PDB file of C-alpha atoms and ligand atoms in Angstrom:
ATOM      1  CA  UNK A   1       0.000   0.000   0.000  1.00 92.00           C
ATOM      2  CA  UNK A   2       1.060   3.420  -0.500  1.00 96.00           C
ATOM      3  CA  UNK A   3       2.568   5.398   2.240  1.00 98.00           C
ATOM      4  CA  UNK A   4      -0.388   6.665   4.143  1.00 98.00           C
ATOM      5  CA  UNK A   5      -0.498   9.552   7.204  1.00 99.00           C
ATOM      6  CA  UNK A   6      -3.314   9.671   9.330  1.00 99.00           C
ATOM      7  CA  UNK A   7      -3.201  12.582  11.685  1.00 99.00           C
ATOM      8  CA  UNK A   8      -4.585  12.415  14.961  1.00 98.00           C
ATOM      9  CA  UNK A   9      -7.467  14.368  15.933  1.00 98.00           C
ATOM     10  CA  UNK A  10      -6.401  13.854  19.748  1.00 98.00           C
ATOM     11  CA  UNK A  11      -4.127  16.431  19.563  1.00 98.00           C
ATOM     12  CA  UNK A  12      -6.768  18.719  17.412  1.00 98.00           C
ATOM     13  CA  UNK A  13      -7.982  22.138  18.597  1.00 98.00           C
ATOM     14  CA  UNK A  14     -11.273  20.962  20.169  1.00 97.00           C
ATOM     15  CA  UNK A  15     -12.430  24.493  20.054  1.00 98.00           C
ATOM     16  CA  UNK A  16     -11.720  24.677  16.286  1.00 98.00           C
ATOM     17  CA  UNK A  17     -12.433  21.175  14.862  1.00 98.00           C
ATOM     18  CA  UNK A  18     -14.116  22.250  12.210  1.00 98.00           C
ATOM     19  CA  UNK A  19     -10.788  24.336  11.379  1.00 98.00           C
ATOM     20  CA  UNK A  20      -8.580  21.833  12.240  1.00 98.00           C
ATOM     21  CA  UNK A  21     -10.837  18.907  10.392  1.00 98.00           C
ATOM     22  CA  UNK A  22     -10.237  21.294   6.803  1.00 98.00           C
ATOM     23  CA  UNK A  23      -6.760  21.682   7.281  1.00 98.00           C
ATOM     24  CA  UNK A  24      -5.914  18.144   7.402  1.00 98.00           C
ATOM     25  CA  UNK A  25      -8.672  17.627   4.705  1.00 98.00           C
ATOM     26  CA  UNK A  26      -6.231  20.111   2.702  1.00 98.00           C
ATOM     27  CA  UNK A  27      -2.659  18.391   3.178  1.00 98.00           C
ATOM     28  CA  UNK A  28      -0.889  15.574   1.934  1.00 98.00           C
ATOM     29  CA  UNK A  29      -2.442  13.448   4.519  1.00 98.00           C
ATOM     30  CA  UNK A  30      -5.293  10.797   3.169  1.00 98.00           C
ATOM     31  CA  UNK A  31      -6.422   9.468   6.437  1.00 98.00           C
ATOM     32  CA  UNK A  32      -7.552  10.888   9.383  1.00 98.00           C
ATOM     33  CA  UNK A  33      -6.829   9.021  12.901  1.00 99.00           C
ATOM     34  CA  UNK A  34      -9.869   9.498  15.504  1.00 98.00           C
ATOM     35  CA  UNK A  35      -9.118   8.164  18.918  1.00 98.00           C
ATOM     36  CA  UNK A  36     -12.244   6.641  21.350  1.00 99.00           C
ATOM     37  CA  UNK A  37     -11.478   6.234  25.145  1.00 98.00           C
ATOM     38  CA  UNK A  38     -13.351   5.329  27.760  1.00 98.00           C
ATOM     39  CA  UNK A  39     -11.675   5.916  30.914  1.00 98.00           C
ATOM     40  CA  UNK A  40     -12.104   1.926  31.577  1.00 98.00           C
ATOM     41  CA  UNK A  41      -9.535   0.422  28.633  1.00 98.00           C
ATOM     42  CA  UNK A  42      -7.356   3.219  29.327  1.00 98.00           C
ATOM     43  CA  UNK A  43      -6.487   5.581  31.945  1.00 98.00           C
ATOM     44  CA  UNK A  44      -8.409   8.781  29.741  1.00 98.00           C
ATOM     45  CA  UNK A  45     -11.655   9.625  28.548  1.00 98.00           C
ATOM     46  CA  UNK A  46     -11.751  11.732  24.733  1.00 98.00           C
ATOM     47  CA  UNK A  47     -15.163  11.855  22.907  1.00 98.00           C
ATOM     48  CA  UNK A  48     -17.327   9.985  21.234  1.00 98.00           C
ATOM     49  CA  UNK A  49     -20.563   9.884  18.572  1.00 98.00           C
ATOM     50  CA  UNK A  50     -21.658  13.374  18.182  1.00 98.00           C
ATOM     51  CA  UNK A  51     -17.276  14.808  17.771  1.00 98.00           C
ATOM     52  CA  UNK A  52     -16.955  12.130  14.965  1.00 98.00           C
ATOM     53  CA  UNK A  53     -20.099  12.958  13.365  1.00 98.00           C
ATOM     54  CA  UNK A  54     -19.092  16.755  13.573  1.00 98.00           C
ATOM     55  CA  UNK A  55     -15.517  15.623  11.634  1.00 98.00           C
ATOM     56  CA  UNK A  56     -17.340  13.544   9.310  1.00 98.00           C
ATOM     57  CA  UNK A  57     -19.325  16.216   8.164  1.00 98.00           C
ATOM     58  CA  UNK A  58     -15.949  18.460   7.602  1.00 97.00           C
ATOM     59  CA  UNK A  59     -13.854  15.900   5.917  1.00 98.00           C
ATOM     60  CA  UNK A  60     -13.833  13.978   2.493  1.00 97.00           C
ATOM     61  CA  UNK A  61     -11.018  12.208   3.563  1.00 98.00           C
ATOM     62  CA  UNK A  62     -11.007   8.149   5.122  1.00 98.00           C
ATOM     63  CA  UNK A  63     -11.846   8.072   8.756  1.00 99.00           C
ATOM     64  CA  UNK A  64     -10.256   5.973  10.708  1.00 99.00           C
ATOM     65  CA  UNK A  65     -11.592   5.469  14.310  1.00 99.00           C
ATOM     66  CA  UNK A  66      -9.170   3.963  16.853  1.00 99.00           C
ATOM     67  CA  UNK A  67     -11.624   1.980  20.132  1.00 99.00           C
ATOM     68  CA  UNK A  68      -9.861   2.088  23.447  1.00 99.00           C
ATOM     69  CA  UNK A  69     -13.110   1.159  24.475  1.00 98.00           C
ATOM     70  CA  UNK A  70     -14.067  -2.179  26.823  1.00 98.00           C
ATOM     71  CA  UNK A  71     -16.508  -4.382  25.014  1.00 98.00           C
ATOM     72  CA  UNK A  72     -16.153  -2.744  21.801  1.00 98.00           C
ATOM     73  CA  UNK A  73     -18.777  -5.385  20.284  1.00 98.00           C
ATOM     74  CA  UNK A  74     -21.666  -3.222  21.577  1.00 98.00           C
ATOM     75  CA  UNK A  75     -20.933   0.026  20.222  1.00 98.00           C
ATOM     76  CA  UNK A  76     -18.989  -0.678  16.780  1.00 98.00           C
ATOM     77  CA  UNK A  77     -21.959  -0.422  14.837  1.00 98.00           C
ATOM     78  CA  UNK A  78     -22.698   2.771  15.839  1.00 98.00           C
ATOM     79  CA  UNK A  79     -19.547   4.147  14.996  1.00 98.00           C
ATOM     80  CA  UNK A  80     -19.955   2.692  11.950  1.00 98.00           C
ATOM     81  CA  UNK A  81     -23.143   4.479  11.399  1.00 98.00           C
ATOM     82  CA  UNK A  82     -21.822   7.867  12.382  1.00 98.00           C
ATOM     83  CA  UNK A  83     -19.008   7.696   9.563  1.00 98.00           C
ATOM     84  CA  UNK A  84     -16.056   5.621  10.451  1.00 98.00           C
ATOM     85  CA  UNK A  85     -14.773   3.564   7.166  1.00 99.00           C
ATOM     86  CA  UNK A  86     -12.426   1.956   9.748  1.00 99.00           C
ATOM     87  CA  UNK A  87     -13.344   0.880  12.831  1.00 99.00           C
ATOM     88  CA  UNK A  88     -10.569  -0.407  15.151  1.00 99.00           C
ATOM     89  CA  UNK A  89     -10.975  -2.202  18.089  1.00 99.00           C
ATOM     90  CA  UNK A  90      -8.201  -3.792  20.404  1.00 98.00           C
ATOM     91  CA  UNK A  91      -7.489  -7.068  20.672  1.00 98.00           C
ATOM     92  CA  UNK A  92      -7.270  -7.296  24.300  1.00 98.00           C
ATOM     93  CA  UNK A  93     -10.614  -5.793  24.848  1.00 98.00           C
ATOM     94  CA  UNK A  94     -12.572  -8.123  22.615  1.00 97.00           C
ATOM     95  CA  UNK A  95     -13.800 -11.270  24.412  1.00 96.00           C
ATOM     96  CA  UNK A  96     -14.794 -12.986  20.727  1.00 96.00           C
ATOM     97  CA  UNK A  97     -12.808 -11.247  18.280  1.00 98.00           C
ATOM     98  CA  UNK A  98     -14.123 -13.210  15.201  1.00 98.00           C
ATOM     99  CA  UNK A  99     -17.845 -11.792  16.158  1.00 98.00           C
ATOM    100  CA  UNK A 100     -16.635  -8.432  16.456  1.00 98.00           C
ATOM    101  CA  UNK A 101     -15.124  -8.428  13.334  1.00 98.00           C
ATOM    102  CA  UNK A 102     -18.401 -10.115  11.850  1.00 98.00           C
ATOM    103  CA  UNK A 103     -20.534  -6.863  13.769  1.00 98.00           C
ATOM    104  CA  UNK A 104     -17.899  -4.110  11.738  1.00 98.00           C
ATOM    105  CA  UNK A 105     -18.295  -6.124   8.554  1.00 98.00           C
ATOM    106  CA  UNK A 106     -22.001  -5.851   9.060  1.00 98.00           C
ATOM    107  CA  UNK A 107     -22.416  -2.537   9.426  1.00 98.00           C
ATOM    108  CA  UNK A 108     -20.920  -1.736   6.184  1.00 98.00           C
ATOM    109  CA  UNK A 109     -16.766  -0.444   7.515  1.00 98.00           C
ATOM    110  CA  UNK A 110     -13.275  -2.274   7.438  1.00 98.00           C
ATOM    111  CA  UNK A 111     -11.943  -3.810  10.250  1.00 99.00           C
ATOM    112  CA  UNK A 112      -8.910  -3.176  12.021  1.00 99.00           C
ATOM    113  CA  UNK A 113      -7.766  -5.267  15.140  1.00 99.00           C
ATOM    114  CA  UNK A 114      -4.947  -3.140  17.267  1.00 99.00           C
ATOM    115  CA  UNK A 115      -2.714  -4.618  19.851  1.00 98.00           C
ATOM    116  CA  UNK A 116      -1.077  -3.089  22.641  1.00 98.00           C
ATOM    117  CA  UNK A 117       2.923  -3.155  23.333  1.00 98.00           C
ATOM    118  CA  UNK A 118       3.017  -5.758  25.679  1.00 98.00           C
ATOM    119  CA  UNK A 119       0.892  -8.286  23.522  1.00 98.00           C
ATOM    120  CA  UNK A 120       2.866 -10.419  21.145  1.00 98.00           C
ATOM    121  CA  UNK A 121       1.574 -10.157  17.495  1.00 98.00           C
ATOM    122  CA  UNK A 122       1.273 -14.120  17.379  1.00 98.00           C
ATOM    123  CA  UNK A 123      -1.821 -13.905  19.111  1.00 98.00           C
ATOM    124  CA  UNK A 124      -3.306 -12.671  15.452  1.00 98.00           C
ATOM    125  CA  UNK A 125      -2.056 -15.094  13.605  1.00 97.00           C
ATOM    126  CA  UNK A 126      -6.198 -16.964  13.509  1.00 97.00           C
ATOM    127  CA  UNK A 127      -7.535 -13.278  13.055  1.00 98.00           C
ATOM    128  CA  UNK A 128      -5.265 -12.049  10.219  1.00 98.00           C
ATOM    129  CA  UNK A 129      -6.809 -13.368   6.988  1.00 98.00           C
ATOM    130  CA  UNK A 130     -10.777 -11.950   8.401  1.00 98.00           C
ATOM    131  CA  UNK A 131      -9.190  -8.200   9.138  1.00 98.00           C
ATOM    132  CA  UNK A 132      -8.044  -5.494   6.485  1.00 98.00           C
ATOM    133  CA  UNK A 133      -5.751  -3.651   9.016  1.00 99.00           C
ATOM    134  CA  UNK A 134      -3.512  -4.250  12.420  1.00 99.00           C
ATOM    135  CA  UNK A 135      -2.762  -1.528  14.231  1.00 99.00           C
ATOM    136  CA  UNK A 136       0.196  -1.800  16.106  1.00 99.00           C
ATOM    137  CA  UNK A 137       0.497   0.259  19.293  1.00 99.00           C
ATOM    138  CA  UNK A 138       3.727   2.189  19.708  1.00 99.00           C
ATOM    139  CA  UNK A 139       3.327   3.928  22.908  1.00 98.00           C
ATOM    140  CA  UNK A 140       0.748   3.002  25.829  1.00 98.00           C
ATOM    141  CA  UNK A 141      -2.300   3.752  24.474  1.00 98.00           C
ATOM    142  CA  UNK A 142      -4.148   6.618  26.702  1.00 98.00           C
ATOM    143  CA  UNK A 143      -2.664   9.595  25.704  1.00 98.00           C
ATOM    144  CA  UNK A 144      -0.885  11.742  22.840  1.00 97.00           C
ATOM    145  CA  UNK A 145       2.602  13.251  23.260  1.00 97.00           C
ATOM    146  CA  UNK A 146       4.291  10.498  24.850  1.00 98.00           C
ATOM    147  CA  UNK A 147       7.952   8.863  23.591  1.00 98.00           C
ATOM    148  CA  UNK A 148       7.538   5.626  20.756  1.00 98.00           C
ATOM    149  CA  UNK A 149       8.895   2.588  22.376  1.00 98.00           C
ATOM    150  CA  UNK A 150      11.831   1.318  20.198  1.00 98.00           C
ATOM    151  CA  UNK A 151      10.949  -2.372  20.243  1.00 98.00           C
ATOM    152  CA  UNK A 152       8.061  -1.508  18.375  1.00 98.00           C
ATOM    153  CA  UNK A 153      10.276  -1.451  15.374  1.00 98.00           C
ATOM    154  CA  UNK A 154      10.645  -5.796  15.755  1.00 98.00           C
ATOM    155  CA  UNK A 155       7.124  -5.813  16.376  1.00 98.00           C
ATOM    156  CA  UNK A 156       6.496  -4.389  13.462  1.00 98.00           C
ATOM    157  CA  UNK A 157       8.537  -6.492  11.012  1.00 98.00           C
ATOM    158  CA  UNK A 158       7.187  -9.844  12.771  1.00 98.00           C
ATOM    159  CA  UNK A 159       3.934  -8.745  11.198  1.00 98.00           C
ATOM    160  CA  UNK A 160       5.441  -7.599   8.025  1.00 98.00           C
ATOM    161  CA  UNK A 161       7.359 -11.009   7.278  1.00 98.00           C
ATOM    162  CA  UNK A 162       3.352 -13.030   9.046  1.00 98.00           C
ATOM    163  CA  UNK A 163       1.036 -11.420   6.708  1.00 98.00           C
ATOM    164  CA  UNK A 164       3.809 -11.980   3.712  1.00 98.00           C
ATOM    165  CA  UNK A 165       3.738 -15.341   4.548  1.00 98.00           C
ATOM    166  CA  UNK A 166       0.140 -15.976   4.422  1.00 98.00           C
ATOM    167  CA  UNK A 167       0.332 -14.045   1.533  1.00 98.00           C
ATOM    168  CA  UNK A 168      -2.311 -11.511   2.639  1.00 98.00           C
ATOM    169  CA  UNK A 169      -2.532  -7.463   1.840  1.00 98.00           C
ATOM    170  CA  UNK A 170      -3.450  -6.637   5.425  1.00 98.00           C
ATOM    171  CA  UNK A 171      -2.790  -3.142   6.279  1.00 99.00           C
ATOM    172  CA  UNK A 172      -0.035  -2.465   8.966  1.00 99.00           C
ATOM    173  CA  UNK A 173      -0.497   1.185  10.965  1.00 99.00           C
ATOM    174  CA  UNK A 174       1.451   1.981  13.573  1.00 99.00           C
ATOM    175  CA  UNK A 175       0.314   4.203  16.347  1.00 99.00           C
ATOM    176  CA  UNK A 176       2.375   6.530  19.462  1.00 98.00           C
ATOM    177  CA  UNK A 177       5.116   8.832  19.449  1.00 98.00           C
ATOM    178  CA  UNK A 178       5.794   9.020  15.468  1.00 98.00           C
ATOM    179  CA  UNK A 179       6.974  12.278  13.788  1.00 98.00           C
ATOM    180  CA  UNK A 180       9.401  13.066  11.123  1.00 98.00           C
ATOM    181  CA  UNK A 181      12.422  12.304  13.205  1.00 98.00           C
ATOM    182  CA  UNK A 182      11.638   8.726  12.907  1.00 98.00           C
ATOM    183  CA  UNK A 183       8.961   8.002  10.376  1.00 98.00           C
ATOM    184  CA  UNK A 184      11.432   6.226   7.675  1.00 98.00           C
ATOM    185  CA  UNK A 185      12.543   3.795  10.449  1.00 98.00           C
ATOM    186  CA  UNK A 186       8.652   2.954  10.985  1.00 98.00           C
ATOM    187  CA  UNK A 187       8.181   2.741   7.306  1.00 98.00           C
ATOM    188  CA  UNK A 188      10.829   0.656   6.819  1.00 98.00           C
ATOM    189  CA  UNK A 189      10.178  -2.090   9.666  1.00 98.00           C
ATOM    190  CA  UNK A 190       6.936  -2.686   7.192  1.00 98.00           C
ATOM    191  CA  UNK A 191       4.188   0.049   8.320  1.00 98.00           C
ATOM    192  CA  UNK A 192       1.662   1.238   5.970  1.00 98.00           C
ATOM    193  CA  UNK A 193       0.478   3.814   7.761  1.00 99.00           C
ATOM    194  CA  UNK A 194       1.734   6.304  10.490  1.00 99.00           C
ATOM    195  CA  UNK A 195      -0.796   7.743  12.919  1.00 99.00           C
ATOM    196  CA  UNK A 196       0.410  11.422  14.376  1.00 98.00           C
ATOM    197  CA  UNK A 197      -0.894  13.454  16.659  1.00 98.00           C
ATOM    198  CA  UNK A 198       1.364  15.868  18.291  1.00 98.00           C
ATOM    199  CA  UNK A 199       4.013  15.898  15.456  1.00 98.00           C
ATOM    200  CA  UNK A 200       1.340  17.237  13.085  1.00 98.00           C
ATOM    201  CA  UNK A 201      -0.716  19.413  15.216  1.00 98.00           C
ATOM    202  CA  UNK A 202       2.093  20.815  17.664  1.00 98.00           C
ATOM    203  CA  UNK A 203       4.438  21.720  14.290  1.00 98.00           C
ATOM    204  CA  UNK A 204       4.220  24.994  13.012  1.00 98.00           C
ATOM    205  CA  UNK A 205       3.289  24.306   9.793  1.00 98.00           C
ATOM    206  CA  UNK A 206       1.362  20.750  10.099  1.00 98.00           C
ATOM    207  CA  UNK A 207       0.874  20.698   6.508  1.00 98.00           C
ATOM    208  CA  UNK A 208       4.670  20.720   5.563  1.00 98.00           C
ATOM    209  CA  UNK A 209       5.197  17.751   9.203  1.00 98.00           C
ATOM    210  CA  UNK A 210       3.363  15.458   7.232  1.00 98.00           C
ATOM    211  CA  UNK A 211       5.029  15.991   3.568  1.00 98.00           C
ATOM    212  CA  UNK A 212       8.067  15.041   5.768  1.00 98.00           C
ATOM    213  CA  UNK A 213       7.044  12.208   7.301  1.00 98.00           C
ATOM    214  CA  UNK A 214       5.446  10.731   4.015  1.00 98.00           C
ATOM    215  CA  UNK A 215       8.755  11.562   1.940  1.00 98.00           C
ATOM    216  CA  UNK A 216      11.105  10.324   4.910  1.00 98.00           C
ATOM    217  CA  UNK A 217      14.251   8.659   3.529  1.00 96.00           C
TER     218      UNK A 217
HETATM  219  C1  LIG B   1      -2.833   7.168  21.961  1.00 68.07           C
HETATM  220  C2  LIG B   1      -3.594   7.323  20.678  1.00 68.07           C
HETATM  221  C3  LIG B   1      -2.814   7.958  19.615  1.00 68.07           C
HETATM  222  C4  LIG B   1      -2.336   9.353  19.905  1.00 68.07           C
HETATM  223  C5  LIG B   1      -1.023   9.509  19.198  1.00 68.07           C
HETATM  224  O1  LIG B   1      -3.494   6.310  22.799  1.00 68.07           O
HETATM  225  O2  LIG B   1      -4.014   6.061  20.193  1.00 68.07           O
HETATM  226  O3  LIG B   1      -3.496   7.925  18.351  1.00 68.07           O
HETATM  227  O4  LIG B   1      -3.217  10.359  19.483  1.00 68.07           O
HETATM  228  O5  LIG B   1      -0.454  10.700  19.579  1.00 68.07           O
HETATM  229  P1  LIG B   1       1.087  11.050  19.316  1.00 68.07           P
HETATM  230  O6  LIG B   1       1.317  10.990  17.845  1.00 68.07           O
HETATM  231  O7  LIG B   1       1.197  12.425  19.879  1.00 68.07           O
HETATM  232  O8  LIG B   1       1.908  10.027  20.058  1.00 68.07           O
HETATM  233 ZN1  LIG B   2      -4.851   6.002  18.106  1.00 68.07          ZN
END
């Protein structure tokens, strides 16, 4: 797939979304990352239904919605239905994977499955061939702004060299503490695409962060 950014609305201007949502919309970028907690999966709480509705509205572009949600079986189809084309739930938080994947298939989006650092990417070896994307967590996931964890980098080719194997085109995204500085070593273990948050929206000029990042050598 081709080199993909998908900035992080986490790290948006909540007071400007609508702004912030058409300045992404403008760039180089041709995903946009939306990030779900509920204070019980992770230690945070963001926003839900009615803020991705509001983005959806703004933006042409694909949206990809990131659950840190517990029991993200009863509420994907709902975020489905407000205008994710994505959704992603985690791993860990899914007590029958294989039926939430069947619910996001249902309701008309792709399916992404995201694990966390400390899980092991074998654990998806069943789930690979039913999902279009893994989302591989770089960083604790909770909160933007915080440092990528370098053994993400092994993690990361692991799932390069398993989906190769099976001889699958599942979509690898990589997610936590990814800017410029280090987006060709991220593209180069095997990501697809790079989720950013603070590196786009804390930069100056966010537009020109995420030409970098996509022409990173
Ligand atoms: C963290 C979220 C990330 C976050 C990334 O739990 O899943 O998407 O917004 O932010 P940065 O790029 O600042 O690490
Ligand atoms: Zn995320």
């Amino acid at each position: 797939m081709e080199r993909t950014i998908a900035p992080s609305m986490l790290s948006a201007d909540f007071g400007h979304l609508e702004r912030d949502t058409q300045m992404i919309d403008r760039s180089a970028a041709r995903w946009i990352h939306i990030d779900v907690m509920d204070g019980v999966f992770v230690p945070n709480i963001s926003f839900g239904f009615p803020v991705l509705k509001a983005i959806r509205r703004a933006s042409k572009k694909f949206l990809d919605v990131h659950l840190m949600i517990v029991e993200p079986e009863k509420y994907v189809a709902r975020f489905a239905e407000a205008g994710a084309d994505l959704v992603t739930f985690h791993y860990e938080a899914s007590a029958e994977p294989h039926a939430t994947v069947e619910l996001i298939r249902a309701a008309g989006a792709k399916v992404g499955v995201s694990i966390k650092p400390a899980t092991p990417v074998e654990v998806l070896r069943e789930l690979l061939p039913e999902v279009d994307l893994v989302l591989v967590m770089s960083v604790e996931p909770g909160f933007g702004g915080q440092s990528f964890i370098p053994s993400s980098l092994e993690k990361i080719a692991q799932l390069r060299a398993m989906v190769r194997e099976a001889g699958l085109g599942t979509i690898i995204e990589v997610d936590g503490g990814i800017s410029s500085r280090n987006a060709a070593e991220v593209f180069a273990a095997g990501a697809d695409v790079l989720v950013a948050g603070n590196a786009v929206f804390g930069a100056p000029d966010p537009e020109a962060e995420i030409v970098r990042m996509l022409e990173a050598r």
